[in-house]
Short mmCIF file of C-alpha atoms and ligand atoms in Angstrom, two decimals:
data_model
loop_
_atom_site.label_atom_id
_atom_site.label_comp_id
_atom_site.label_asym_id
_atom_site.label_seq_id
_atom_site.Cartn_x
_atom_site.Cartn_y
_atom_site.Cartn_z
CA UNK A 903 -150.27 77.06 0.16
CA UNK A 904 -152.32 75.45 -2.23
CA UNK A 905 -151.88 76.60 -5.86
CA UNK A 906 -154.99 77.95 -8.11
CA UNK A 907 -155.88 76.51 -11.14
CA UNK A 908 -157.87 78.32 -13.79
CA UNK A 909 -159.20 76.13 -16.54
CA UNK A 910 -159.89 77.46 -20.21
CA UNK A 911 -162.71 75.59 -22.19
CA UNK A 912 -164.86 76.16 -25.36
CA UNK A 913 -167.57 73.13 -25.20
CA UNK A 914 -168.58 70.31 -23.46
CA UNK A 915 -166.39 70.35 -19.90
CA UNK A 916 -165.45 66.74 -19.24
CA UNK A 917 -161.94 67.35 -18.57
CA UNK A 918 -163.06 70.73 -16.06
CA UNK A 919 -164.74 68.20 -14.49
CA UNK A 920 -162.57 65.77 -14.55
CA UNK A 921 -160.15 68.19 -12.63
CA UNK A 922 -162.56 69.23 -10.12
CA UNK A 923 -163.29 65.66 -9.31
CA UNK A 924 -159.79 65.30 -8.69
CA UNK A 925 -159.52 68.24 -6.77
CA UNK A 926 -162.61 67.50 -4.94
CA UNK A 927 -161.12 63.92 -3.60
CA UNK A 928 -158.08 65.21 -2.59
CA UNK A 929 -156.03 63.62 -5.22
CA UNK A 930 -154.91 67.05 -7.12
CA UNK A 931 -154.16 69.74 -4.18
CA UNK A 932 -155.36 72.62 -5.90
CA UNK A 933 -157.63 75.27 -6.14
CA UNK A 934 -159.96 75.27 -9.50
CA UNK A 935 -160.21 78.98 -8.70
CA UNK A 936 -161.88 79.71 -12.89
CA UNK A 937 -162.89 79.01 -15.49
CA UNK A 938 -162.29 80.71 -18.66
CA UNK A 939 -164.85 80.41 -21.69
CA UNK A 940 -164.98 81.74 -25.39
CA UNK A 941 -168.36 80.65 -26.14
CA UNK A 942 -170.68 82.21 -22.89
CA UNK A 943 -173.44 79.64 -23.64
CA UNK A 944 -171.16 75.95 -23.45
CA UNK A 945 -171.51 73.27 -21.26
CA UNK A 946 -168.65 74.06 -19.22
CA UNK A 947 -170.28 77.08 -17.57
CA UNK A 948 -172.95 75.19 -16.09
CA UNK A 949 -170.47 72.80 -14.53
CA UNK A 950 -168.81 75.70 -12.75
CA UNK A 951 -172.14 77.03 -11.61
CA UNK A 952 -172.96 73.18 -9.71
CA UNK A 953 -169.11 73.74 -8.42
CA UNK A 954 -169.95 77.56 -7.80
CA UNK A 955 -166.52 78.07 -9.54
CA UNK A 956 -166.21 81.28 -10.72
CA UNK A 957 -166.36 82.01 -14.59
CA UNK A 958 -164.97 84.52 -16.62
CA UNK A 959 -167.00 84.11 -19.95
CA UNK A 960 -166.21 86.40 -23.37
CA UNK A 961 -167.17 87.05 -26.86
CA UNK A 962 -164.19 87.62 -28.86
CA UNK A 963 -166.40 88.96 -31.63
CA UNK A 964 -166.64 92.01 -28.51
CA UNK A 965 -162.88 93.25 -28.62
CA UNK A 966 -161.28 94.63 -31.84
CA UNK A 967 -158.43 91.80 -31.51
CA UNK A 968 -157.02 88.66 -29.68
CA UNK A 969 -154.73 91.28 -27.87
CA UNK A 970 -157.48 93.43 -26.19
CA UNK A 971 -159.70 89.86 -25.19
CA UNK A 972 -156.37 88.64 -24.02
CA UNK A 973 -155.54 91.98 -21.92
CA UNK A 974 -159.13 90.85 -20.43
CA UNK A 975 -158.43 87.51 -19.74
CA UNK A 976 -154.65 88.36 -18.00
CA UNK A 977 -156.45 90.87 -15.45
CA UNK A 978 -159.02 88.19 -14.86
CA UNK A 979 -155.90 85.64 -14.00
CA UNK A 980 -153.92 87.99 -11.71
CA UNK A 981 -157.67 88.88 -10.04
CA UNK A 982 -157.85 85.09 -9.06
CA UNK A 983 -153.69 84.94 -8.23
CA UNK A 984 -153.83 81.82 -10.90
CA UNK A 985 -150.40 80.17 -11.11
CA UNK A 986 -151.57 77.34 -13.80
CA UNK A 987 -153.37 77.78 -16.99
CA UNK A 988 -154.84 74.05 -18.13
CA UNK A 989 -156.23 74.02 -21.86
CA UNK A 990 -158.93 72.03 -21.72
CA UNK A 991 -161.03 71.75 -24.40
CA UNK A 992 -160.10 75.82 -25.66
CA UNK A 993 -160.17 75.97 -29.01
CA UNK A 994 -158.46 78.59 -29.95
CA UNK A 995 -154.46 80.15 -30.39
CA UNK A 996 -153.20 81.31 -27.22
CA UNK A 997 -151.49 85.10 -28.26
CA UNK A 998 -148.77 87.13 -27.32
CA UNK A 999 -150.18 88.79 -24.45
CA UNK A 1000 -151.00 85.42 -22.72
CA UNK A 1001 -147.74 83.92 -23.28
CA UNK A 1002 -145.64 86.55 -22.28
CA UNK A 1003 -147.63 87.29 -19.01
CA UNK A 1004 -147.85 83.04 -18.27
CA UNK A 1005 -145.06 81.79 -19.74
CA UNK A 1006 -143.92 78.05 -19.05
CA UNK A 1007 -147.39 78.22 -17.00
CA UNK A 1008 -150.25 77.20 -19.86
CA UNK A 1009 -150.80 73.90 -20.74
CA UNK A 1010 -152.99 71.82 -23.02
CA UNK A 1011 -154.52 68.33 -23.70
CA UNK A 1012 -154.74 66.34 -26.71
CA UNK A 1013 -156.82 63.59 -28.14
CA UNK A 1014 -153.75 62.50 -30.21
CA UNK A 1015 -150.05 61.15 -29.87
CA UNK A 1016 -148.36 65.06 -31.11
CA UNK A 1017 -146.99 65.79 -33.45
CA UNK A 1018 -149.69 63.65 -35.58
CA UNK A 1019 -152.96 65.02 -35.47
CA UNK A 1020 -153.03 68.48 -34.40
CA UNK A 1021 -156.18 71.09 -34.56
CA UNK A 1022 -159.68 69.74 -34.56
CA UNK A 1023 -161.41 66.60 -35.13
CA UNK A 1024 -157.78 64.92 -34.01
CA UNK A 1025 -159.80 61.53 -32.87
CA UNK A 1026 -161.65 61.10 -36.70
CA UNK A 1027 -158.48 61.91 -38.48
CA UNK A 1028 -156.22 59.23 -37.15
CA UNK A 1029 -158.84 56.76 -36.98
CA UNK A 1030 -159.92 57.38 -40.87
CA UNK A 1031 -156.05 57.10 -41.47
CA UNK A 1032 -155.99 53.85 -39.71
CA UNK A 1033 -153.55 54.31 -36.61
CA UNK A 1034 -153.21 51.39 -34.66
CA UNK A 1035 -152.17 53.24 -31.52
CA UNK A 1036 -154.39 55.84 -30.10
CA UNK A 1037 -153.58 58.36 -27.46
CA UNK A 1038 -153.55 61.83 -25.63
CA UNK A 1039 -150.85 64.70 -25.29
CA UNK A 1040 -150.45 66.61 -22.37
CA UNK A 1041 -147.64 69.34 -23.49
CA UNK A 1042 -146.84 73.59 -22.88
CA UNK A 1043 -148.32 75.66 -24.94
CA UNK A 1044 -146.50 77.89 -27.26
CA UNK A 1045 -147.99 80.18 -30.14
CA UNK A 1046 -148.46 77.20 -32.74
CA UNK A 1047 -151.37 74.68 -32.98
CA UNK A 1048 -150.81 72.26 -30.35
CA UNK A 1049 -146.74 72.32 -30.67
CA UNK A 1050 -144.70 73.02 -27.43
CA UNK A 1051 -142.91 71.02 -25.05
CA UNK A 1052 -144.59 67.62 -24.15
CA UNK A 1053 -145.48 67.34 -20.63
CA UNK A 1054 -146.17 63.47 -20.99
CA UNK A 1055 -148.74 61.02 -23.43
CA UNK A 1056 -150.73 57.49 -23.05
CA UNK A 1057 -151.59 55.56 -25.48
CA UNK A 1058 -153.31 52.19 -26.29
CA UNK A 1059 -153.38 50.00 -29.39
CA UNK A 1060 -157.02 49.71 -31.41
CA UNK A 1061 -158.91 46.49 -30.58
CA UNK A 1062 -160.38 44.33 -33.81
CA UNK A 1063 -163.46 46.00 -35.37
CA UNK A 1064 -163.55 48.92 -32.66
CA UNK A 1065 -165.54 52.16 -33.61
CA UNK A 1066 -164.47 55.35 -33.87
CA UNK A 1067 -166.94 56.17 -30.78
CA UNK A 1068 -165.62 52.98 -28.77
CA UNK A 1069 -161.77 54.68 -29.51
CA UNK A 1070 -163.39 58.50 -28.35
CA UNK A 1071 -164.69 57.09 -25.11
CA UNK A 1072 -161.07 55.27 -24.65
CA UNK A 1073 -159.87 58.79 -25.37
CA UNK A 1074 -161.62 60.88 -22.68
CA UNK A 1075 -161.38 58.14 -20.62
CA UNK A 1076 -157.24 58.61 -20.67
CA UNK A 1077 -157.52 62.31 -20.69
CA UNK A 1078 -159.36 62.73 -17.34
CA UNK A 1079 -157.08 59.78 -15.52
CA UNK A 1080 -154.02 61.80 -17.02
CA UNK A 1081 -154.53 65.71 -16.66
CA UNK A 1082 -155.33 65.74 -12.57
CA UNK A 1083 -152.23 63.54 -11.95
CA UNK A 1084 -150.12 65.33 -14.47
CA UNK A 1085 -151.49 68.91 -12.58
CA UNK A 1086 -150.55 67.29 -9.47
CA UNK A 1087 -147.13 66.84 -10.81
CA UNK A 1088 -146.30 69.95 -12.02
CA UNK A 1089 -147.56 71.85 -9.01
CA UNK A 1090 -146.69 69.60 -6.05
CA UNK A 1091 -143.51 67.56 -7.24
C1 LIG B 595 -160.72 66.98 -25.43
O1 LIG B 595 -160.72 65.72 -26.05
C2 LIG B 595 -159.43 67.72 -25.71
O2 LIG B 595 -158.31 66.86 -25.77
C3 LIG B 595 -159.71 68.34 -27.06
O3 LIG B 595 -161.03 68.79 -26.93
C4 LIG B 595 -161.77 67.89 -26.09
C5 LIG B 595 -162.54 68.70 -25.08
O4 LIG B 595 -163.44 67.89 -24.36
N1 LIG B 595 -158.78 69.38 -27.36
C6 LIG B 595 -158.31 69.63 -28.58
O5 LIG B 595 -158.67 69.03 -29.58
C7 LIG B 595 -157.25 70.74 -28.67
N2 LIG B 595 -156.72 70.85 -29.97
P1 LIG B 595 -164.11 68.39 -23.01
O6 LIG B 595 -164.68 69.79 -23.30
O7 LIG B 595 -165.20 67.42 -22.72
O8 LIG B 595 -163.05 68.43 -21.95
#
């Protein structure tokens, strides 16, 4: 049986994608059964629309706390019989209700070598603090800010005079090669 997937994402998608593709050519065998959005309007809803993936999109500024959106977001999951949660992209703490109803089964990405860099705007930090190696995280979430067990990392070392958009692409370009075959592992292996 294959396993379903349901991705969580906040903006842009690449990494949804990224999985679909994957799934799509037979390299991940899995079900991208939803997405899961905090901000209705991203990008990432319109890629599940071309992939007629179904999408559970909220407003947490609608429930009274992370608890009732959560409650929400755990029926949603058990709806779709999801067995992985992949981060991609969410930008927000995972809560209580989450964990406890998924645990060992949520996992992120991360456009840094953890523990350095955590939170937001991960890529501009190390490269304004002048790192030499870049990389990605892929590790299990736990109720910190990108802590939790790492799953596995890539990295690569800064070429002369490179820009801080040249090391993003490099980034995303390690974080869709590493996420479907890391996906694969966990499920399949
Ligand atoms: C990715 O680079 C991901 O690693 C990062 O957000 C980007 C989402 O891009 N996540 C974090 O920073 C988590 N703290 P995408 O929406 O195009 O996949």
């Amino acid at each position: 049986m294959m396993k379903n997937i349901a991705v969580f994402a906040s903006g842009f998608g690449s990494n949804f994608e990224a999985i679909i593709e994957a799934a799509n050519n037979g390299t991940l065998h899995a079900n991208i059964a939803l997405l899961v959005v905090d901000k209705p309007a991203c990008y990432a809803v319109e890629r599940a629309h071309n992939h007629n993936i179904p999408v559970f999109a909220f407003n947490p500024k609608d429930y009274d706390s992370k608890e009732a959106y959560e409650k929400e977001i755990v029926k949603q999951l058990q709806a779709y019989q999801i067995d992985l949660v992949a981060l991609a992209g969410y930008m927000r703490l995972v809560g209580s209700v989450l964990l406890e109803n998924y645990a060992h089964r949520i996992i992120n990405i991360h456009p840094a070598l953890l523990p350095s860099f955590p939170g937001t705007h991960s890529i501009e930090k190390a490269y304004n603090h002048g790192v030499k190696v870049f990389g990605i995280t892929i590790h299990y979430v736990d109720a910190g800010m990108d802590t939790g067990p790492i799953i596995d990392q890539e990295s690569f070392k800064k070429k002369e005079g490179e820009s801080v958009e040249e090391v993003e692409t490099r980034i995303h370009q390690l974080e869709h090669q590493l996420y479907p075959k890391v996906l694969e592992r966990i499920l399949n292996h």
